[in-house]
mmCIF file of C-alpha atoms in Angstrom:
data_model
loop_
_atom_site.group_PDB
_atom_site.id
_atom_site.type_symbol
_atom_site.label_atom_id
_atom_site.label_comp_id
_atom_site.label_asym_id
_atom_site.label_seq_id
_atom_site.Cartn_x
_atom_site.Cartn_y
_atom_site.Cartn_z
ATOM 1 C CA UNK A 1 -37.324 56.987 -4.363
ATOM 2 C CA UNK A 2 -39.702 59.304 -2.604
ATOM 3 C CA UNK A 3 -38.614 62.922 -2.111
ATOM 4 C CA UNK A 4 -40.098 65.793 -0.979
ATOM 5 C CA UNK A 5 -39.200 69.457 0.073
ATOM 6 C CA UNK A 6 -39.398 73.241 -0.854
ATOM 7 C CA UNK A 7 -39.283 73.824 -4.349
ATOM 8 C CA UNK A 8 -39.051 77.552 -4.146
ATOM 9 C CA UNK A 9 -39.210 80.094 -1.108
ATOM 10 C CA UNK A 10 -39.435 83.967 -1.620
ATOM 11 C CA UNK A 11 -37.479 86.445 0.056
ATOM 12 C CA UNK A 12 -40.516 88.115 1.380
ATOM 13 C CA UNK A 13 -41.571 84.883 2.598
ATOM 14 C CA UNK A 14 -45.055 85.337 1.078
ATOM 15 C CA UNK A 15 -46.050 81.676 0.304
ATOM 16 C CA UNK A 16 -43.752 79.054 -0.766
ATOM 17 C CA UNK A 17 -43.868 76.181 -3.446
ATOM 18 C CA UNK A 18 -43.442 72.667 -2.359
ATOM 19 C CA UNK A 19 -42.287 69.540 -4.193
ATOM 20 C CA UNK A 20 -43.300 65.648 -3.948
ATOM 21 C CA UNK A 21 -41.861 63.691 -6.228
ATOM 22 C CA UNK A 22 -41.588 59.408 -6.913
ATOM 23 C CA UNK A 23 -38.745 58.216 -8.936
ATOM 24 C CA UNK A 24 -38.355 54.689 -9.916
ATOM 25 C CA UNK A 25 -35.540 52.813 -12.135
ATOM 26 C CA UNK A 26 -36.314 49.737 -14.058
ATOM 27 C CA UNK A 27 -33.393 47.711 -15.369
ATOM 28 C CA UNK A 28 -33.473 46.692 -18.897
ATOM 29 C CA UNK A 29 -31.712 43.349 -18.082
ATOM 30 C CA UNK A 30 -32.194 40.362 -15.726
ATOM 31 C CA UNK A 31 -29.555 41.609 -13.417
ATOM 32 C CA UNK A 32 -31.543 41.527 -10.354
ATOM 33 C CA UNK A 33 -32.613 38.002 -11.301
ATOM 34 C CA UNK A 34 -29.160 36.779 -11.969
ATOM 35 C CA UNK A 35 -28.397 38.281 -8.265
ATOM 36 C CA UNK A 36 -31.171 36.070 -6.991
ATOM 37 C CA UNK A 37 -30.006 32.921 -8.683
ATOM 38 C CA UNK A 38 -26.385 33.897 -7.404
ATOM 39 C CA UNK A 39 -27.762 33.843 -3.603
ATOM 40 C CA UNK A 40 -30.024 30.886 -4.056
ATOM 41 C CA UNK A 41 -26.867 29.009 -5.152
ATOM 42 C CA UNK A 42 -25.110 29.956 -2.218
ATOM 43 C CA UNK A 43 -27.900 28.731 -0.019
ATOM 44 C CA UNK A 44 -27.673 25.172 -1.998
ATOM 45 C CA UNK A 45 -24.191 25.196 -1.221
ATOM 46 C CA UNK A 46 -24.729 25.631 2.467
ATOM 47 C CA UNK A 47 -27.522 23.437 2.570
ATOM 48 C CA UNK A 48 -25.109 20.612 1.148
ATOM 49 C CA UNK A 49 -22.342 21.406 3.538
ATOM 50 C CA UNK A 50 -24.931 20.328 6.315
ATOM 51 C CA UNK A 51 -25.844 17.441 4.386
ATOM 52 C CA UNK A 52 -22.172 16.369 4.274
ATOM 53 C CA UNK A 53 -21.794 17.241 8.231
ATOM 54 C CA UNK A 54 -25.181 14.871 8.782
ATOM 55 C CA UNK A 55 -23.561 12.100 6.824
ATOM 56 C CA UNK A 56 -20.250 12.256 8.694
ATOM 57 C CA UNK A 57 -22.212 12.305 11.792
ATOM 58 C CA UNK A 58 -24.343 9.138 10.760
ATOM 59 C CA UNK A 59 -20.812 7.305 10.050
ATOM 60 C CA UNK A 60 -19.382 8.426 13.071
ATOM 61 C CA UNK A 61 -22.488 6.796 14.894
ATOM 62 C CA UNK A 62 -22.518 3.485 12.849
ATOM 63 C CA UNK A 63 -18.722 2.914 13.575
ATOM 64 C CA UNK A 64 -19.206 3.456 17.583
ATOM 65 C CA UNK A 65 -22.107 1.170 17.044
ATOM 66 C CA UNK A 66 -20.060 -1.461 15.569
ATOM 67 C CA UNK A 67 -17.386 -1.027 17.837
ATOM 68 C CA UNK A 68 -19.232 -1.497 20.887
ATOM 69 C CA UNK A 69 -20.929 -4.487 19.621
ATOM 70 C CA UNK A 70 -17.736 -5.956 18.517
ATOM 71 C CA UNK A 71 -16.498 -5.394 22.049
ATOM 72 C CA UNK A 72 -19.628 -7.164 23.816
ATOM 73 C CA UNK A 73 -18.759 -10.069 21.346
ATOM 74 C CA UNK A 74 -15.283 -10.108 22.399
ATOM 75 C CA UNK A 75 -16.433 -10.069 25.736
ATOM 76 C CA UNK A 76 -18.831 -13.089 25.097
ATOM 77 C CA UNK A 77 -16.309 -15.160 23.308
ATOM 78 C CA UNK A 78 -13.958 -14.882 26.212
ATOM 79 C CA UNK A 79 -16.785 -16.089 28.374
ATOM 80 C CA UNK A 80 -17.317 -18.615 26.262
ATOM 81 C CA UNK A 81 -13.876 -19.876 26.159
ATOM 82 C CA UNK A 82 -13.374 -19.957 29.808
ATOM 83 C CA UNK A 83 -15.272 -23.559 30.486
ATOM 84 C CA UNK A 84 -12.696 -24.725 28.003
ATOM 85 C CA UNK A 85 -9.676 -23.824 29.974
ATOM 86 C CA UNK A 86 -11.398 -24.857 33.218
ATOM 87 C CA UNK A 87 -11.706 -28.214 31.765
ATOM 88 C CA UNK A 88 -8.100 -28.167 31.210
ATOM 89 C CA UNK A 89 -7.558 -27.465 34.684
ATOM 90 C CA UNK A 90 -9.676 -30.295 35.790
ATOM 91 C CA UNK A 91 -8.194 -32.574 33.277
ATOM 92 C CA UNK A 92 -4.691 -31.724 34.740
ATOM 93 C CA UNK A 93 -5.491 -32.369 38.512
ATOM 94 C CA UNK A 94 -7.036 -35.722 37.712
ATOM 95 C CA UNK A 95 -3.892 -36.792 35.774
ATOM 96 C CA UNK A 96 -2.150 -35.623 38.665
ATOM 97 C CA UNK A 97 -4.080 -37.577 41.049
ATOM 98 C CA UNK A 98 -3.679 -40.434 38.902
ATOM 99 C CA UNK A 99 -0.124 -40.152 38.831
ATOM 100 C CA UNK A 100 0.213 -39.558 35.135
ATOM 101 C CA UNK A 101 1.181 -36.049 34.948
ATOM 102 C CA UNK A 102 3.129 -33.484 37.311
ATOM 103 C CA UNK A 103 1.980 -30.782 39.480
ATOM 104 C CA UNK A 104 3.549 -28.208 36.809
ATOM 105 C CA UNK A 105 0.567 -29.143 34.444
ATOM 106 C CA UNK A 106 -1.780 -27.784 37.127
ATOM 107 C CA UNK A 107 0.176 -24.576 37.318
ATOM 108 C CA UNK A 108 0.411 -23.911 33.678
ATOM 109 C CA UNK A 109 -3.256 -24.776 33.234
ATOM 110 C CA UNK A 110 -4.282 -22.541 36.118
ATOM 111 C CA UNK A 111 -2.073 -19.775 35.057
ATOM 112 C CA UNK A 112 -3.703 -19.703 31.320
ATOM 113 C CA UNK A 113 -7.351 -19.703 33.234
ATOM 114 C CA UNK A 114 -6.232 -16.875 35.520
ATOM 115 C CA UNK A 115 -4.979 -14.779 32.528
ATOM 116 C CA UNK A 116 -8.109 -15.336 30.382
ATOM 117 C CA UNK A 117 -10.017 -14.204 33.632
ATOM 118 C CA UNK A 118 -7.861 -11.026 33.615
ATOM 119 C CA UNK A 119 -8.481 -10.537 30.058
ATOM 120 C CA UNK A 120 -12.218 -10.893 30.473
ATOM 121 C CA UNK A 121 -12.350 -8.582 33.313
ATOM 122 C CA UNK A 122 -10.213 -5.965 31.545
ATOM 123 C CA UNK A 123 -12.439 -6.089 28.455
ATOM 124 C CA UNK A 124 -15.601 -5.485 30.533
ATOM 125 C CA UNK A 125 -14.034 -2.339 32.252
ATOM 126 C CA UNK A 126 -12.933 -0.787 28.962
ATOM 127 C CA UNK A 127 -16.291 -1.348 27.353
ATOM 128 C CA UNK A 128 -17.382 1.771 29.271
ATOM 129 C CA UNK A 129 -15.250 3.870 27.244
ATOM 130 C CA UNK A 130 -16.736 2.495 24.225
ATOM 131 C CA UNK A 131 -20.041 3.232 25.459
ATOM 132 C CA UNK A 132 -19.321 6.593 26.207
ATOM 133 C CA UNK A 133 -18.056 6.986 22.627
ATOM 134 C CA UNK A 134 -21.327 5.670 21.017
ATOM 135 C CA UNK A 135 -23.618 8.031 23.233
ATOM 136 C CA UNK A 136 -21.498 10.653 22.384
ATOM 137 C CA UNK A 137 -21.768 10.109 18.532
ATOM 138 C CA UNK A 138 -25.448 10.440 19.170
ATOM 139 C CA UNK A 139 -25.754 13.253 21.317
ATOM 140 C CA UNK A 140 -26.344 11.667 24.448
ATOM 141 C CA UNK A 141 -24.653 12.649 27.711
ATOM 142 C CA UNK A 142 -23.022 9.176 28.671
ATOM 143 C CA UNK A 143 -23.968 10.171 32.460
ATOM 144 C CA UNK A 144 -27.828 9.749 31.216
ATOM 145 C CA UNK A 145 -27.475 5.763 30.787
ATOM 146 C CA UNK A 146 -26.030 2.841 32.848
ATOM 147 C CA UNK A 147 -23.159 1.576 30.570
ATOM 148 C CA UNK A 148 -23.512 -1.788 32.092
ATOM 149 C CA UNK A 149 -27.167 -2.268 31.099
ATOM 150 C CA UNK A 150 -26.945 -1.066 27.562
ATOM 151 C CA UNK A 151 -27.341 -4.061 25.221
ATOM 152 C CA UNK A 152 -27.117 -3.944 21.540
ATOM 153 C CA UNK A 153 -29.012 -6.035 18.986
ATOM 154 C CA UNK A 154 -26.962 -7.632 16.063
ATOM 155 C CA UNK A 155 -26.692 -5.331 13.140
ATOM 156 C CA UNK A 156 -28.689 -6.223 10.225
ATOM 157 C CA UNK A 157 -27.089 -8.752 7.581
ATOM 158 C CA UNK A 158 -25.138 -7.352 4.840
ATOM 159 C CA UNK A 159 -26.959 -7.340 1.635
ATOM 160 C CA UNK A 160 -25.600 -8.575 -1.582
ATOM 161 C CA UNK A 161 -22.766 -5.809 -2.638
ATOM 162 C CA UNK A 162 -24.358 -4.272 -5.638
ATOM 163 C CA UNK A 163 -22.030 -3.656 -8.857
ATOM 164 C CA UNK A 164 -19.737 -0.634 -9.240
ATOM 165 C CA UNK A 165 -21.697 0.905 -11.995
ATOM 166 C CA UNK A 166 -24.987 0.830 -9.551
ATOM 167 C CA UNK A 167 -22.893 2.258 -6.691
ATOM 168 C CA UNK A 168 -21.453 5.133 -8.944
ATOM 169 C CA UNK A 169 -25.373 5.870 -10.126
ATOM 170 C CA UNK A 170 -26.406 6.052 -6.642
ATOM 171 C CA UNK A 171 -23.299 8.472 -5.498
ATOM 172 C CA UNK A 172 -24.168 10.617 -8.507
ATOM 173 C CA UNK A 173 -27.620 11.332 -7.245
ATOM 174 C CA UNK A 174 -27.068 11.360 -3.482
ATOM 175 C CA UNK A 175 -23.598 12.464 -2.488
ATOM 176 C CA UNK A 176 -23.809 16.153 -1.156
ATOM 177 C CA UNK A 177 -20.335 17.012 -2.129
ATOM 178 C CA UNK A 178 -21.397 16.899 -5.725
ATOM 179 C CA UNK A 179 -24.270 19.085 -5.239
ATOM 180 C CA UNK A 180 -22.202 21.578 -3.361
ATOM 181 C CA UNK A 181 -19.611 21.635 -6.003
ATOM 182 C CA UNK A 182 -22.420 21.939 -8.693
ATOM 183 C CA UNK A 183 -23.854 24.868 -6.605
ATOM 184 C CA UNK A 184 -20.583 26.594 -6.613
ATOM 185 C CA UNK A 185 -20.465 26.477 -10.475
ATOM 186 C CA UNK A 186 -23.867 27.934 -10.696
ATOM 187 C CA UNK A 187 -23.181 30.694 -8.349
ATOM 188 C CA UNK A 188 -20.237 31.527 -10.487
ATOM 189 C CA UNK A 189 -22.367 31.426 -13.738
ATOM 190 C CA UNK A 190 -25.010 33.861 -12.062
ATOM 191 C CA UNK A 191 -22.343 36.139 -10.720
ATOM 192 C CA UNK A 192 -21.082 36.467 -14.498
ATOM 193 C CA UNK A 193 -24.317 37.149 -15.965
ATOM 194 C CA UNK A 194 -25.050 39.796 -13.257
ATOM 195 C CA UNK A 195 -21.503 41.220 -14.279
ATOM 196 C CA UNK A 196 -22.614 41.271 -17.576
ATOM 197 C CA UNK A 197 -25.767 43.252 -17.022
ATOM 198 C CA UNK A 198 -24.506 45.355 -14.425
ATOM 199 C CA UNK A 199 -23.799 48.028 -17.130
ATOM 200 C CA UNK A 200 -26.992 47.611 -19.302
ATOM 201 C CA UNK A 201 -28.899 51.031 -19.512
ATOM 202 C CA UNK A 202 -31.825 51.488 -16.897
ATOM 203 C CA UNK A 203 -35.090 53.058 -17.736
ATOM 204 C CA UNK A 204 -36.295 55.738 -15.386
ATOM 205 C CA UNK A 205 -39.702 57.077 -14.476
ATOM 206 C CA UNK A 206 -40.479 60.315 -12.235
ATOM 207 C CA UNK A 207 -43.612 61.549 -11.428
ATOM 208 C CA UNK A 208 -43.914 64.932 -9.166
ATOM 209 C CA UNK A 209 -46.527 67.283 -7.725
ATOM 210 C CA UNK A 210 -45.809 70.776 -6.814
ATOM 211 C CA UNK A 211 -48.165 72.470 -4.726
ATOM 212 C CA UNK A 212 -47.812 76.408 -4.141
ATOM 213 C CA UNK A 213 -49.164 78.617 -1.507
ATOM 214 C CA UNK A 214 -47.746 81.691 -3.132
ATOM 215 C CA UNK A 215 -50.292 84.590 -4.362
ATOM 216 C CA UNK A 216 -51.402 83.807 -7.790
ATOM 217 C CA UNK A 217 -49.550 80.185 -7.933
ATOM 218 C CA UNK A 218 -50.653 77.410 -9.597
ATOM 219 C CA UNK A 219 -50.245 73.838 -8.553
ATOM 220 C CA UNK A 220 -48.215 71.892 -11.274
ATOM 221 C CA UNK A 221 -47.513 68.387 -12.116
ATOM 222 C CA UNK A 222 -44.330 66.716 -13.461
ATOM 223 C CA UNK A 223 -43.631 63.349 -15.275
ATOM 224 C CA UNK A 224 -40.565 62.398 -16.895
ATOM 225 C CA UNK A 225 -39.400 59.257 -18.731
ATOM 226 C CA UNK A 226 -35.822 58.667 -19.243
ATOM 227 C CA UNK A 227 -32.746 56.094 -19.872
ATOM 228 C CA UNK A 228 -29.995 56.008 -17.700
ATOM 229 C CA UNK A 229 -26.555 54.838 -19.554
ATOM 230 C CA UNK A 230 -23.596 54.265 -17.547
ATOM 231 C CA UNK A 231 -20.342 55.785 -19.138
ATOM 232 C CA UNK A 232 -17.701 54.952 -16.722
ATOM 233 C CA UNK A 233 -16.620 51.933 -14.717
ATOM 234 C CA UNK A 234 -16.474 49.743 -17.540
ATOM 235 C CA UNK A 235 -12.732 48.131 -16.837
ATOM 236 C CA UNK A 236 -14.219 47.045 -13.549
ATOM 237 C CA UNK A 237 -17.482 45.522 -15.123
ATOM 238 C CA UNK A 238 -14.739 43.424 -17.348
ATOM 239 C CA UNK A 239 -12.882 42.561 -14.441
ATOM 240 C CA UNK A 240 -16.026 41.246 -12.686
ATOM 241 C CA UNK A 241 -16.916 39.603 -15.439
ATOM 242 C CA UNK A 242 -13.270 37.699 -15.901
ATOM 243 C CA UNK A 243 -13.330 36.882 -12.256
ATOM 244 C CA UNK A 244 -16.847 35.344 -12.544
ATOM 245 C CA UNK A 245 -15.941 33.303 -15.850
ATOM 246 C CA UNK A 246 -12.509 31.964 -13.844
ATOM 247 C CA UNK A 247 -14.429 30.710 -10.893
ATOM 248 C CA UNK A 248 -16.745 29.222 -13.111
ATOM 249 C CA UNK A 249 -13.858 27.074 -14.845
ATOM 250 C CA UNK A 250 -12.435 26.385 -11.569
ATOM 251 C CA UNK A 251 -15.665 25.403 -10.341
ATOM 252 C CA UNK A 252 -16.173 22.531 -13.165
ATOM 253 C CA UNK A 253 -12.497 21.298 -12.522
ATOM 254 C CA UNK A 254 -13.378 21.240 -8.853
ATOM 255 C CA UNK A 255 -16.653 19.161 -9.551
ATOM 256 C CA UNK A 256 -14.956 16.772 -11.880
ATOM 257 C CA UNK A 257 -12.041 16.157 -9.526
ATOM 258 C CA UNK A 258 -14.483 15.699 -6.849
ATOM 259 C CA UNK A 259 -16.609 12.932 -8.939
ATOM 260 C CA UNK A 260 -13.328 11.031 -9.737
ATOM 261 C CA UNK A 261 -12.134 11.098 -5.867
ATOM 262 C CA UNK A 262 -15.785 9.657 -4.848
ATOM 263 C CA UNK A 263 -15.231 7.023 -7.608
ATOM 264 C CA UNK A 264 -12.136 6.007 -6.076
ATOM 265 C CA UNK A 265 -13.662 6.190 -2.721
ATOM 266 C CA UNK A 266 -16.388 3.709 -3.821
ATOM 267 C CA UNK A 267 -14.052 1.139 -5.596
ATOM 268 C CA UNK A 268 -11.562 0.915 -2.425
ATOM 269 C CA UNK A 269 -14.742 0.750 -0.142
ATOM 270 C CA UNK A 270 -16.451 -1.748 -2.240
ATOM 271 C CA UNK A 271 -13.461 -3.734 -2.431
ATOM 272 C CA UNK A 272 -12.838 -3.847 1.285
ATOM 273 C CA UNK A 273 -15.940 -4.708 1.925
ATOM 274 C CA UNK A 274 -15.761 -7.609 -0.216
ATOM 275 C CA UNK A 275 -12.394 -8.821 1.225
ATOM 276 C CA UNK A 276 -13.640 -8.389 4.577
ATOM 277 C CA UNK A 277 -16.834 -10.874 3.628
ATOM 278 C CA UNK A 278 -14.522 -13.521 2.120
ATOM 279 C CA UNK A 279 -12.289 -13.324 5.255
ATOM 280 C CA UNK A 280 -15.275 -13.684 7.625
ATOM 281 C CA UNK A 281 -16.477 -16.606 5.676
ATOM 282 C CA UNK A 282 -13.055 -18.223 5.541
ATOM 283 C CA UNK A 283 -12.801 -18.112 9.475
ATOM 284 C CA UNK A 284 -16.304 -19.159 9.834
ATOM 285 C CA UNK A 285 -16.428 -22.028 7.547
ATOM 286 C CA UNK A 286 -12.947 -23.401 7.474
ATOM 287 C CA UNK A 287 -10.520 -22.002 10.193
ATOM 288 C CA UNK A 288 -12.945 -22.273 13.098
ATOM 289 C CA UNK A 289 -14.220 -25.962 12.443
ATOM 290 C CA UNK A 290 -10.330 -26.945 11.892
ATOM 291 C CA UNK A 291 -9.387 -25.025 15.338
ATOM 292 C CA UNK A 292 -12.202 -26.610 16.763
ATOM 293 C CA UNK A 293 -11.291 -30.189 15.881
ATOM 294 C CA UNK A 294 -7.718 -29.850 16.944
ATOM 295 C CA UNK A 295 -8.645 -28.640 20.471
ATOM 296 C CA UNK A 296 -11.053 -31.527 21.026
ATOM 297 C CA UNK A 297 -8.611 -33.863 19.635
ATOM 298 C CA UNK A 298 -5.686 -32.580 21.751
ATOM 299 C CA UNK A 299 -8.017 -32.238 24.709
ATOM 300 C CA UNK A 300 -8.764 -36.196 24.136
ATOM 301 C CA UNK A 301 -5.282 -37.247 23.841
ATOM 302 C CA UNK A 302 -4.098 -35.386 26.892
ATOM 303 C CA UNK A 303 -6.995 -36.724 28.855
ATOM 304 C CA UNK A 304 -5.654 -40.371 28.005
ATOM 305 C CA UNK A 305 -2.231 -39.501 28.785
ATOM 306 C CA UNK A 306 -1.037 -39.145 25.435
ATOM 307 C CA UNK A 307 -0.326 -35.240 24.787
ATOM 308 C CA UNK A 308 1.756 -32.661 27.051
ATOM 309 C CA UNK A 309 0.082 -29.740 28.778
ATOM 310 C CA UNK A 310 2.170 -27.306 26.521
ATOM 311 C CA UNK A 311 0.209 -28.913 23.539
ATOM 312 C CA UNK A 312 -2.989 -28.580 25.123
ATOM 313 C CA UNK A 313 -2.604 -25.109 26.087
ATOM 314 C CA UNK A 314 -1.325 -24.053 22.593
ATOM 315 C CA UNK A 315 -4.412 -25.875 21.070
ATOM 316 C CA UNK A 316 -6.700 -24.131 23.274
ATOM 317 C CA UNK A 317 -5.171 -20.698 22.695
ATOM 318 C CA UNK A 318 -5.119 -21.238 19.022
ATOM 319 C CA UNK A 319 -8.999 -21.871 19.345
ATOM 320 C CA UNK A 320 -9.456 -18.742 21.438
ATOM 321 C CA UNK A 321 -7.692 -16.817 19.117
ATOM 322 C CA UNK A 322 -9.597 -17.674 15.914
ATOM 323 C CA UNK A 323 -12.870 -17.104 17.751
ATOM 324 C CA UNK A 324 -11.723 -13.922 18.735
ATOM 325 C CA UNK A 325 -10.385 -13.350 15.039
ATOM 326 C CA UNK A 326 -13.788 -14.437 13.812
ATOM 327 C CA UNK A 327 -15.396 -11.572 16.092
ATOM 328 C CA UNK A 328 -13.114 -9.090 14.886
ATOM 329 C CA UNK A 329 -13.949 -10.220 11.311
ATOM 330 C CA UNK A 330 -17.598 -9.868 11.321
ATOM 331 C CA UNK A 331 -17.366 -6.695 12.836
ATOM 332 C CA UNK A 332 -14.976 -5.249 10.199
ATOM 333 C CA UNK A 333 -17.682 -6.373 7.472
ATOM 334 C CA UNK A 334 -20.174 -3.833 9.252
ATOM 335 C CA UNK A 335 -17.417 -1.190 9.599
ATOM 336 C CA UNK A 336 -16.439 -1.775 5.724
ATOM 337 C CA UNK A 337 -20.181 -1.627 5.053
ATOM 338 C CA UNK A 338 -20.609 1.715 6.949
ATOM 339 C CA UNK A 339 -17.720 3.417 5.007
ATOM 340 C CA UNK A 340 -19.339 2.277 1.704
ATOM 341 C CA UNK A 341 -22.619 3.410 2.913
ATOM 342 C CA UNK A 342 -20.754 6.937 3.328
ATOM 343 C CA UNK A 343 -19.071 6.659 0.238
ATOM 344 C CA UNK A 344 -22.345 6.640 -1.863
ATOM 345 C CA UNK A 345 -24.189 8.857 0.095
ATOM 346 C CA UNK A 346 -25.952 6.917 2.748
ATOM 347 C CA UNK A 347 -27.857 3.943 1.243
ATOM 348 C CA UNK A 348 -27.766 1.707 -1.750
ATOM 349 C CA UNK A 349 -31.263 1.922 -2.920
ATOM 350 C CA UNK A 350 -31.557 3.947 -6.006
ATOM 351 C CA UNK A 351 -34.892 5.734 -5.210
ATOM 352 C CA UNK A 352 -34.325 9.463 -4.378
#
């Protein structure tokens, strides 16, 4: 504190004494250090909250990417199935010309082809909305990119799913929610230490210089060392300490609860990813080949006059359905992988 002013002014206004004084208090505790630690903990908590938002934004972008990729694969799958249904129409017409089938077979096959074409066109139109969702998740205005010409590369192959223990270890290091909870505990601890240090005595140093213009006056100096001891407010001090201790206990409980919830989230996400991989492999290696073989057998039998058009259409529908299910299963693996990445904090690598 820097002060200055008149020290003494005589009634006859013949001269005056002035005062220039410097006063400084020195805490005898680490109260200022504890307050700094408290603010630093608050800053770490805010930074961790920002990291949470970043991870959520990355997850939204990943899921939007997979949705668009899956939609493109669905469109391609339907397009790939169109020749199969066209072939059924051609065979129905050939049998009609040969007199081994009625005109109703042609109508049934043509209706199936028209329905599949309509589904294909509808999917292509709906793709625009999926593109807009992907661009928005990346912070790009949909008007800045032609949705028709946006083509995506296939997502990278899913690596081997690590064991739970490894995933837990990675999450303990990377999940910002844990860092935020820990920062809350540290902020409460620092607040408690600051409250305990609030009423510790302070040392006081005071230096002064008092010049004079009075006749016969002599300039003087002043030096003072003292101790400031708080005598009131102890009840408030005790309340502040109790509040900080309660916040610390609550913070530790919250951190423990947060960790249990993260472990549950990882376990569920890992199981879901493993199940999705099993489903994809079953469709890819078992169900699809059988549906393909069944459709080919029925087609060959119908071509030779041994099956009805209803059997042919049912077999083709089953094959098309399995193909679409496989594409959805492939996309589901990538979605579950994205959710597991979010659960562990962004990546599987253990390196910080």
